[in-house]
Amino acid sequence: MNARAKRRILVTGGAGFIGSNFVHHWCKEYPDDRMVVLDALTYAGNYQNIAALEARENFRFVKGDICDRLLIDQLLAEEDINTVAHFAAESHVDRSILGPDAFIRTNVVGTFTLLEGFRAHWNARGRQEGVGAASRRHRFLHVSTDEVYGSLSAEDPAFTETTPYAPNSPYSASKAGSDHLARAYYHTYNLPTIITNCSNNYGAYHFPEKLIPLMCINILLGKPLPVYGDGQNVRDWLFVGDHCRALDVVINKGIPGETYNIGGNNEAKNIDLVNKLCELMNELAPDLPVRPAQKLITFVKDRPGHDRRYAINATKIKEELGWTPAQTLEGGLRTTIEWYLKNRDWWQPLLSEEYQNYYNQVYG
Ligand code: NAD
Ligand code: TYD
């Protein structure tokens, strides 16, 4: 049996929500691999998410920006990176509506900078060890979103990998731009890039601006639960642990140049999801300030350009790479709520002045 070749992996955005879950997953599954995390620690990044891993010999955290080409070149060379897992992004639609600049900078220019750096590094390795060998060992995973495909009606079939791009928010437009770059670098330069487009994640370490953690925390604080518009928008919910397993399979078995859609098989209307969260909180949290939590549900002004429905057809990754999601929505929500109940020390400091300012801007 072939021993698995060790990877030397650079994870960008590894202190954020999905990135930090992925870093924990990878360190557990592949303790002998070299892991370097590069993260700018924006408002969404939290060193505490990965602090426990710093004691490991194979682990290094670097605070820095993916737009910094010199830093990228230095890290790729001195760590002899053969695998990039690129999570770093501005990731919240409402913030992209308030101020798109940072989204273009990090998501488009940052991804471009990383691709250029990796191309130069991979070319140099190709000259040393042969182009074929470098291509077999090197991977650039670009983590993206189903939002690049635009909005579905209730009757439309779910997004496949060939659904035309139709992004509607500055966030999804910037992610679409970065996807096109990752694709072009494969087609033009043969750089071994792979793109994944996943649905809405949820789980531990999720910053409280997104729907599920925001609702959980507001329930615990007895604050209104702001549901946009009529609450009938649909999202497909993917448990972050399932997503990390999918990315693991894509890095290890995925084909360069390909795109894989990753979904949770769990479509829900926002209002039904919020009601479910209230129900579970009523059951799991002993000292709720307002009980039943459903009393807190408040319909608020809709998000501009709010996409109606996202749904993922994940047949390709199932048939070609053997991955399927394992979590049910109810099971995943229970696990997530229990984590937020146990980890007040993690989320309380995030409700900072910056967060309150942001909150007032969006919710009035
Ligand atoms: P997040 O906002 O929680 O984390 C982003 C991380 O990137 C943070 O740690 C932040 O500090 C870091 N970062 C931001 N700008 C940076 C820069 N210029 N240089 C270096 N680091 C920088 O995001 P997330 O929810 O973990 O999402 C990770 C990736 O997955 C993103 O690319 C996002 O578009 C994609 N995605 C997320 C979801 C979801 O439901 N959360 C769904 C689909 C796709
Ligand atoms: P969000 O978590 O922001 O993810 P995305 O917009 O990327 O799908 O929102 C999920 C859904 O929940 C989306 O339809 C918007 C809605 N939503 C609310 O109704 N209220 C809120 O306070 C937030 C943050 C989101």
Short mmCIF file of C-alpha atoms and ligand atoms in Angstrom, two decimals:
data_model
loop_
_atom_site.label_atom_id
_atom_site.label_comp_id
_atom_site.label_asym_id
_atom_site.label_seq_id
_atom_site.Cartn_x
_atom_site.Cartn_y
_atom_site.Cartn_z
CA MET A 1 0.00 0.00 0.00
CA ASN A 2 1.30 3.48 -0.89
CA ALA A 3 2.16 5.66 2.09
CA ARG A 4 0.43 9.03 1.83
CA ALA A 5 2.86 11.79 0.80
CA LYS A 6 3.06 14.49 3.44
CA ARG A 7 1.53 17.82 2.59
CA ARG A 8 2.94 21.19 3.46
CA ILE A 9 -0.25 23.17 3.58
CA LEU A 10 -0.88 26.91 3.72
CA VAL A 11 -4.36 27.76 5.00
CA THR A 12 -5.45 31.34 4.37
CA GLY A 13 -8.23 32.66 6.60
CA GLY A 14 -7.54 29.81 9.03
CA ALA A 15 -8.59 31.90 12.04
CA GLY A 16 -12.08 32.48 10.64
CA PHE A 17 -15.15 30.28 10.98
CA ILE A 18 -14.74 27.58 8.33
CA GLY A 19 -10.96 27.98 8.11
CA SER A 20 -10.44 27.26 11.81
CA ASN A 21 -12.74 24.23 11.71
CA PHE A 22 -10.75 23.00 8.72
CA VAL A 23 -7.41 23.59 10.49
CA HIS A 24 -8.57 21.51 13.48
CA HIS A 25 -9.84 18.80 11.16
CA TRP A 26 -6.60 18.65 9.19
CA CYS A 27 -4.31 18.64 12.25
CA LYS A 28 -6.33 15.77 13.71
CA GLU A 29 -6.43 13.71 10.50
CA TYR A 30 -2.87 14.40 9.33
CA PRO A 31 -0.75 15.23 12.39
CA ASP A 32 2.50 14.75 10.44
CA ASP A 33 1.69 17.36 7.79
CA ARG A 34 3.20 20.84 8.05
CA MET A 35 0.45 23.41 8.64
CA VAL A 36 0.92 27.15 8.16
CA VAL A 37 -2.03 29.45 8.83
CA LEU A 38 -2.01 32.93 7.29
CA ASP A 39 -4.70 35.27 8.55
CA ALA A 40 -4.99 39.07 8.75
CA LEU A 41 -7.18 38.78 11.88
CA THR A 42 -9.86 41.15 10.62
CA TYR A 43 -12.97 41.60 12.78
CA ALA A 44 -13.99 38.08 11.62
CA GLY A 45 -10.71 36.38 12.46
CA ASN A 46 -10.03 35.15 15.96
CA TYR A 47 -6.68 33.77 17.00
CA GLN A 48 -8.37 32.00 19.93
CA ASN A 49 -10.02 29.64 17.43
CA ILE A 50 -6.68 27.99 16.75
CA ALA A 51 -4.52 29.06 19.71
CA ALA A 52 -4.55 25.52 21.14
CA LEU A 53 -2.68 24.25 18.07
CA GLU A 54 0.32 26.58 18.48
CA ALA A 55 1.99 24.09 20.83
CA ARG A 56 2.35 21.61 17.96
CA GLU A 57 5.72 21.36 16.30
CA ASN A 58 4.20 21.16 12.82
CA PHE A 59 2.08 24.25 13.20
CA ARG A 60 2.79 27.91 12.50
CA PHE A 61 0.51 30.94 12.63
CA VAL A 62 1.38 34.07 10.66
CA LYS A 63 -0.59 37.27 10.97
CA GLY A 64 -0.62 38.82 7.51
CA ASP A 65 -2.55 39.89 4.46
CA ILE A 66 -3.12 37.79 1.34
CA CYS A 67 -2.64 40.99 -0.71
CA ASP A 68 0.99 41.16 0.50
CA ARG A 69 2.89 39.52 -2.35
CA LEU A 70 6.27 39.66 -0.64
CA LEU A 71 4.94 37.84 2.39
CA ILE A 72 3.20 35.25 0.20
CA ASP A 73 6.39 34.57 -1.77
CA GLN A 74 8.41 34.30 1.41
CA LEU A 75 6.00 31.86 3.08
CA LEU A 76 5.59 29.65 0.01
CA ALA A 77 9.35 29.39 -0.43
CA GLU A 78 10.57 29.05 3.15
CA GLU A 79 7.85 26.56 4.08
CA ASP A 80 8.07 24.78 0.70
CA ILE A 81 4.29 24.78 0.47
CA ASN A 82 2.73 22.25 -1.91
CA THR A 83 -0.93 22.78 -0.97
CA VAL A 84 -2.91 25.98 -0.51
CA ALA A 85 -6.37 25.90 1.05
CA HIS A 86 -7.70 29.39 0.41
CA PHE A 87 -10.48 30.49 2.76
CA ALA A 88 -9.50 34.12 3.45
CA ALA A 89 -12.28 36.45 2.35
CA GLU A 90 -14.67 39.12 3.37
CA SER A 91 -17.67 36.86 3.77
CA HIS A 92 -20.79 38.71 4.90
CA VAL A 93 -23.38 39.91 2.37
CA ASP A 94 -24.77 42.69 4.60
CA ARG A 95 -21.29 44.15 5.09
CA SER A 96 -20.70 44.02 1.33
CA ILE A 97 -23.84 46.11 0.87
CA LEU A 98 -22.64 48.68 3.41
CA GLY A 99 -19.09 48.85 1.97
CA PRO A 100 -17.94 46.74 -0.99
CA ASP A 101 -14.34 48.03 -1.15
CA ALA A 102 -12.81 45.49 1.21
CA PHE A 103 -14.58 42.69 -0.70
CA ILE A 104 -12.96 43.64 -4.00
CA ARG A 105 -9.58 44.06 -2.33
CA THR A 106 -9.44 40.81 -0.39
CA ASN A 107 -11.63 38.52 -2.49
CA VAL A 108 -10.47 39.58 -5.95
CA VAL A 109 -7.06 41.21 -5.53
CA GLY A 110 -6.08 38.94 -2.63
CA THR A 111 -6.98 35.76 -4.54
CA PHE A 112 -5.12 37.07 -7.59
CA THR A 113 -2.04 37.81 -5.45
CA LEU A 114 -2.11 34.33 -3.97
CA LEU A 115 -2.54 32.68 -7.38
CA GLU A 116 0.36 34.67 -8.80
CA GLY A 117 2.56 33.81 -5.84
CA PHE A 118 1.65 30.13 -6.05
CA ARG A 119 2.25 30.10 -9.82
CA ALA A 120 5.77 31.48 -9.41
CA HIS A 121 6.51 29.01 -6.60
CA TRP A 122 5.07 26.03 -8.50
CA ASN A 123 7.04 26.98 -11.62
CA ALA A 124 10.22 27.10 -9.58
CA ARG A 125 9.47 23.69 -8.04
CA GLY A 126 8.58 22.34 -11.51
CA ARG A 127 11.99 23.39 -12.80
CA GLN A 128 13.65 21.57 -9.89
CA GLU A 129 11.67 18.34 -9.69
CA GLY A 130 10.01 18.13 -13.14
CA VAL A 131 6.73 19.71 -14.18
CA GLY A 132 4.72 16.49 -13.88
CA ALA A 133 5.91 15.76 -10.36
CA ALA A 134 5.18 19.31 -9.19
CA SER A 135 1.70 19.14 -10.69
CA ARG A 136 0.93 15.84 -9.00
CA ARG A 137 2.00 17.09 -5.59
CA HIS A 138 0.75 20.67 -5.70
CA ARG A 139 -2.84 21.79 -5.16
CA PHE A 140 -4.58 25.14 -4.86
CA LEU A 141 -8.04 24.74 -3.32
CA HIS A 142 -10.19 27.83 -3.80
CA VAL A 143 -13.11 27.76 -1.36
CA SER A 144 -16.14 29.54 -2.77
CA THR A 145 -19.87 29.84 -2.40
CA ASP A 146 -23.13 28.77 -4.06
CA GLU A 147 -24.09 32.48 -4.07
CA VAL A 148 -22.12 32.95 -7.32
CA TYR A 149 -24.95 31.10 -9.12
CA GLY A 150 -27.54 33.72 -8.14
CA SER A 151 -31.08 33.18 -6.94
CA LEU A 152 -33.52 30.29 -7.54
CA SER A 153 -37.30 30.24 -7.48
CA ALA A 154 -39.10 27.54 -5.48
CA GLU A 155 -39.50 25.36 -8.60
CA ASP A 156 -36.00 25.71 -10.07
CA PRO A 157 -33.65 22.73 -9.98
CA ALA A 158 -30.69 23.02 -7.59
CA PHE A 159 -27.37 24.53 -8.73
CA THR A 160 -24.99 22.16 -10.51
CA GLU A 161 -21.36 22.83 -11.40
CA THR A 162 -22.48 24.01 -14.86
CA THR A 163 -25.13 26.48 -13.71
CA PRO A 164 -24.21 29.87 -15.24
CA TYR A 165 -22.82 32.43 -12.82
CA ALA A 166 -25.27 35.24 -11.90
CA PRO A 167 -24.03 36.87 -8.68
CA ASN A 168 -26.37 39.47 -7.16
CA SER A 169 -24.51 41.03 -4.21
CA PRO A 170 -21.11 42.74 -4.07
CA TYR A 171 -20.00 39.76 -1.95
CA SER A 172 -21.06 37.11 -4.47
CA ALA A 173 -19.78 39.20 -7.39
CA SER A 174 -16.35 39.42 -5.74
CA LYS A 175 -16.34 35.67 -5.07
CA ALA A 176 -17.39 35.03 -8.69
CA GLY A 177 -14.44 37.17 -9.85
CA SER A 178 -12.07 35.13 -7.71
CA ASP A 179 -13.54 31.84 -9.00
CA HIS A 180 -12.97 32.99 -12.59
CA LEU A 181 -9.35 33.76 -11.77
CA ALA A 182 -8.78 30.34 -10.16
CA ARG A 183 -10.37 28.68 -13.21
CA ALA A 184 -8.32 30.78 -15.66
CA TYR A 185 -5.06 29.90 -13.91
CA TYR A 186 -5.73 26.22 -14.56
CA HIS A 187 -6.72 26.73 -18.18
CA THR A 188 -3.94 29.18 -19.03
CA TYR A 189 -1.03 28.01 -16.88
CA ASN A 190 -2.10 24.47 -15.88
CA LEU A 191 -1.81 25.57 -12.25
CA PRO A 192 -3.52 22.70 -10.34
CA THR A 193 -6.45 24.72 -8.96
CA ILE A 194 -9.72 23.20 -7.76
CA ILE A 195 -12.81 25.25 -6.91
CA THR A 196 -15.50 24.27 -4.42
CA ASN A 197 -18.85 26.06 -4.15
CA CYS A 198 -20.66 25.28 -0.94
CA SER A 199 -23.95 26.24 0.66
CA ASN A 200 -24.48 28.06 3.99
CA ASN A 201 -22.29 26.58 6.72
CA TYR A 202 -23.09 26.50 10.42
CA GLY A 203 -21.36 25.19 13.56
CA ALA A 204 -18.75 26.19 16.15
CA TYR A 205 -16.67 29.41 15.86
CA HIS A 206 -19.27 31.13 13.65
CA PHE A 207 -19.11 34.93 13.95
CA PRO A 208 -22.40 36.33 15.32
CA GLU A 209 -23.26 38.47 12.28
CA LYS A 210 -24.55 35.42 10.36
CA LEU A 211 -28.09 34.13 10.76
CA ILE A 212 -27.65 31.09 13.03
CA PRO A 213 -25.16 32.44 15.59
CA LEU A 214 -26.89 35.83 15.59
CA MET A 215 -30.23 34.20 16.44
CA CYS A 216 -28.69 31.90 19.07
CA ILE A 217 -26.97 34.78 20.84
CA ASN A 218 -29.97 37.11 20.63
CA ILE A 219 -32.14 34.39 22.16
CA LEU A 220 -29.66 34.02 25.02
CA LEU A 221 -29.65 37.81 25.53
CA GLY A 222 -33.43 38.20 25.17
CA LYS A 223 -33.00 40.51 22.16
CA PRO A 224 -35.32 40.67 19.09
CA LEU A 225 -34.72 38.08 16.37
CA PRO A 226 -34.62 40.10 13.13
CA VAL A 227 -36.07 38.09 10.23
CA TYR A 228 -35.63 39.85 6.88
CA GLY A 229 -38.67 40.46 4.64
CA ASP A 230 -41.30 37.71 4.75
CA GLY A 231 -38.91 35.06 6.12
CA GLN A 232 -39.63 32.78 3.14
CA ASN A 233 -36.10 32.89 1.69
CA VAL A 234 -34.55 29.44 1.50
CA ARG A 235 -30.99 28.39 2.27
CA ASP A 236 -29.37 24.94 2.22
CA TRP A 237 -27.57 24.35 5.53
CA LEU A 238 -24.27 22.49 5.62
CA PHE A 239 -22.73 21.45 8.94
CA VAL A 240 -19.18 22.78 8.99
CA GLY A 241 -17.72 19.39 10.00
CA ASP A 242 -19.29 17.82 6.91
CA HIS A 243 -17.83 20.64 4.81
CA CYS A 244 -14.33 20.04 6.21
CA ARG A 245 -14.58 16.34 5.32
CA ALA A 246 -15.62 17.32 1.79
CA LEU A 247 -12.64 19.69 1.42
CA ASP A 248 -10.31 16.97 2.70
CA VAL A 249 -11.59 14.61 0.00
CA VAL A 250 -11.31 17.32 -2.67
CA ILE A 251 -7.69 18.13 -1.76
CA ASN A 252 -6.67 14.48 -1.63
CA LYS A 253 -8.73 13.05 -4.49
CA GLY A 254 -10.14 15.96 -6.52
CA ILE A 255 -9.09 16.59 -10.12
CA PRO A 256 -7.27 19.86 -10.93
CA GLY A 257 -9.36 22.19 -13.08
CA GLU A 258 -12.61 20.79 -11.71
CA THR A 259 -15.32 22.43 -9.64
CA TYR A 260 -17.25 20.57 -6.93
CA ASN A 261 -20.51 21.73 -5.39
CA ILE A 262 -20.90 20.91 -1.69
CA GLY A 263 -24.32 21.02 -0.02
CA GLY A 264 -25.96 19.84 3.16
CA ASN A 265 -29.16 18.44 1.65
CA ASN A 266 -31.01 20.56 4.20
CA GLU A 267 -33.11 23.27 2.59
CA ALA A 268 -35.09 25.41 5.04
CA LYS A 269 -37.06 28.65 4.93
CA ASN A 270 -35.50 31.25 7.21
CA ILE A 271 -38.61 31.57 9.35
CA ASP A 272 -38.81 27.78 9.85
CA LEU A 273 -35.15 27.67 10.78
CA VAL A 274 -35.54 30.50 13.30
CA ASN A 275 -38.57 28.77 14.82
CA LYS A 276 -36.57 25.55 15.10
CA LEU A 277 -33.72 27.41 16.83
CA CYS A 278 -36.24 28.88 19.30
CA GLU A 279 -37.70 25.45 19.98
CA LEU A 280 -34.27 23.91 20.61
CA MET A 281 -33.18 26.85 22.78
CA ASN A 282 -36.36 26.54 24.88
CA GLU A 283 -35.39 22.91 25.47
CA LEU A 284 -31.60 23.26 25.94
CA ALA A 285 -31.06 26.63 27.65
CA PRO A 286 -32.25 26.74 31.26
CA ASP A 287 -32.26 30.50 31.95
CA LEU A 288 -33.67 32.24 28.90
CA PRO A 289 -34.58 35.89 29.62
CA VAL A 290 -37.64 35.54 27.35
CA ARG A 291 -39.50 32.25 27.12
CA PRO A 292 -40.71 30.86 24.80
CA ALA A 293 -38.02 32.36 22.59
CA GLN A 294 -40.46 32.56 19.65
CA LYS A 295 -41.86 35.73 21.29
CA LEU A 296 -38.67 37.50 20.16
CA ILE A 297 -39.22 36.92 16.40
CA THR A 298 -39.49 40.28 14.64
CA PHE A 299 -39.91 40.81 10.89
CA VAL A 300 -37.65 43.63 9.70
CA LYS A 301 -36.98 45.47 6.45
CA ASP A 302 -35.66 43.14 3.74
CA ARG A 303 -32.00 43.03 2.67
CA PRO A 304 -31.53 44.90 -0.64
CA GLY A 305 -31.31 42.41 -3.53
CA HIS A 306 -32.01 39.51 -1.16
CA ASP A 307 -31.60 36.20 -3.04
CA ARG A 308 -34.74 34.10 -2.69
CA ARG A 309 -33.40 30.58 -2.66
CA TYR A 310 -30.11 28.69 -2.85
CA ALA A 311 -29.99 24.92 -3.34
CA ILE A 312 -27.06 22.65 -4.17
CA ASN A 313 -27.01 19.53 -6.28
CA ALA A 314 -24.05 17.64 -4.78
CA THR A 315 -24.26 14.58 -7.04
CA LYS A 316 -20.84 15.12 -8.62
CA ILE A 317 -18.83 15.04 -5.39
CA LYS A 318 -20.86 12.06 -4.21
CA GLU A 319 -20.39 10.02 -7.39
CA GLU A 320 -16.81 11.02 -8.20
CA LEU A 321 -15.26 11.41 -4.74
CA GLY A 322 -17.65 9.44 -2.52
CA TRP A 323 -18.58 12.30 -0.16
CA THR A 324 -22.04 12.86 1.31
CA PRO A 325 -23.08 15.03 4.27
CA ALA A 326 -23.69 13.08 7.49
CA GLN A 327 -25.45 15.62 9.75
CA THR A 328 -29.19 16.13 9.87
CA LEU A 329 -30.27 19.75 10.33
CA GLU A 330 -31.75 18.99 13.75
CA GLY A 331 -28.61 17.15 14.92
CA GLY A 332 -26.29 19.87 13.62
CA LEU A 333 -28.35 22.63 15.22
CA ARG A 334 -28.35 20.84 18.58
CA THR A 335 -24.57 20.42 18.47
CA THR A 336 -24.16 24.08 17.48
CA ILE A 337 -26.47 25.41 20.20
CA GLU A 338 -24.72 23.29 22.80
CA TRP A 339 -21.40 24.78 21.67
CA TYR A 340 -22.71 28.37 22.00
CA LEU A 341 -24.12 27.54 25.43
CA LYS A 342 -20.78 26.15 26.60
CA ASN A 343 -18.65 28.87 25.01
CA ARG A 344 -20.00 32.20 26.22
CA ASP A 345 -16.39 33.27 26.83
CA TRP A 346 -15.79 32.89 23.12
CA TRP A 347 -18.72 34.95 21.82
CA GLN A 348 -19.26 37.58 24.53
CA PRO A 349 -16.11 39.60 23.65
CA LEU A 350 -17.18 39.63 19.98
CA LEU A 351 -20.16 41.84 20.81
CA SER A 352 -17.78 44.81 20.76
CA GLU A 353 -18.36 48.45 19.96
CA GLU A 354 -17.48 47.73 16.32
CA TYR A 355 -20.10 44.98 16.31
CA GLN A 356 -22.74 47.25 17.90
CA ASN A 357 -22.03 49.95 15.30
CA TYR A 358 -22.39 47.42 12.52
CA TYR A 359 -25.57 46.07 14.13
CA ASN A 360 -27.13 49.53 14.37
CA GLN A 361 -26.30 50.24 10.74
CA VAL A 362 -28.00 47.06 9.50
CA TYR A 363 -30.91 46.76 11.93
CA GLY A 364 -31.48 50.43 12.89
P1 NAD B 1 -15.02 34.35 7.97
O1 NAD B 1 -15.45 35.73 7.62
O2 NAD B 1 -15.49 33.73 9.23
O3 NAD B 1 -13.42 34.28 8.00
C1 NAD B 1 -12.62 34.91 7.06
C2 NAD B 1 -11.19 34.88 7.57
O4 NAD B 1 -10.36 35.50 6.57
C3 NAD B 1 -10.99 35.68 8.86
O5 NAD B 1 -10.21 34.93 9.76
C4 NAD B 1 -10.26 36.93 8.41
O6 NAD B 1 -9.41 37.47 9.41
C5 NAD B 1 -9.48 36.41 7.22
N1 NAD B 1 -9.16 37.48 6.26
C6 NAD B 1 -9.99 38.43 5.76
N2 NAD B 1 -9.32 39.24 4.93
C7 NAD B 1 -8.04 38.79 4.89
C8 NAD B 1 -6.88 39.19 4.19
N3 NAD B 1 -6.89 40.25 3.35
N4 NAD B 1 -5.73 38.50 4.37
C9 NAD B 1 -5.70 37.43 5.21
N5 NAD B 1 -6.77 37.01 5.91
C10 NAD B 1 -7.94 37.67 5.74
O7 NAD B 1 -15.40 33.48 6.70
P2 NAD B 1 -15.92 31.96 6.63
O8 NAD B 1 -17.38 31.96 6.88
O9 NAD B 1 -15.03 31.11 7.43
O10 NAD B 1 -15.70 31.68 5.09
C11 NAD B 1 -14.49 31.09 4.62
C12 NAD B 1 -14.57 30.98 3.11
O11 NAD B 1 -15.70 30.18 2.75
C13 NAD B 1 -14.76 32.33 2.41
O12 NAD B 1 -14.00 32.34 1.24
C14 NAD B 1 -16.25 32.36 2.08
O13 NAD B 1 -16.50 33.12 0.92
C15 NAD B 1 -16.53 30.89 1.85
N6 NAD B 1 -17.92 30.48 2.14
C16 NAD B 1 -18.47 30.66 3.37
C17 NAD B 1 -19.76 30.22 3.62
C18 NAD B 1 -20.40 30.34 4.97
O14 NAD B 1 -21.55 29.91 5.14
N7 NAD B 1 -19.74 30.88 5.98
C19 NAD B 1 -20.51 29.62 2.60
C20 NAD B 1 -19.92 29.49 1.35
C21 NAD B 1 -18.62 29.88 1.13
P1 TYD B 2 -26.61 34.87 6.25
O1 TYD B 2 -26.26 34.03 7.41
O2 TYD B 2 -26.20 36.30 6.24
O3 TYD B 2 -26.05 34.11 4.96
P2 TYD B 2 -26.28 34.44 3.38
O4 TYD B 2 -26.90 35.75 3.22
O5 TYD B 2 -24.89 34.42 2.88
O6 TYD B 2 -27.14 33.33 2.88
O7 TYD B 2 -28.17 34.83 6.05
C1 TYD B 2 -28.88 33.63 5.85
C2 TYD B 2 -30.32 34.00 5.52
O8 TYD B 2 -30.90 34.61 6.67
C3 TYD B 2 -30.46 35.01 4.40
O9 TYD B 2 -31.63 34.70 3.65
C4 TYD B 2 -30.64 36.33 5.12
C5 TYD B 2 -31.38 35.92 6.38
N1 TYD B 2 -31.11 36.75 7.58
C6 TYD B 2 -32.17 37.28 8.32
O10 TYD B 2 -33.36 37.07 8.00
N2 TYD B 2 -31.88 38.02 9.42
C7 TYD B 2 -30.61 38.28 9.80
O11 TYD B 2 -30.40 39.01 10.82
C8 TYD B 2 -29.52 37.73 9.05
C9 TYD B 2 -28.10 37.98 9.45
C10 TYD B 2 -29.82 36.96 7.94
#
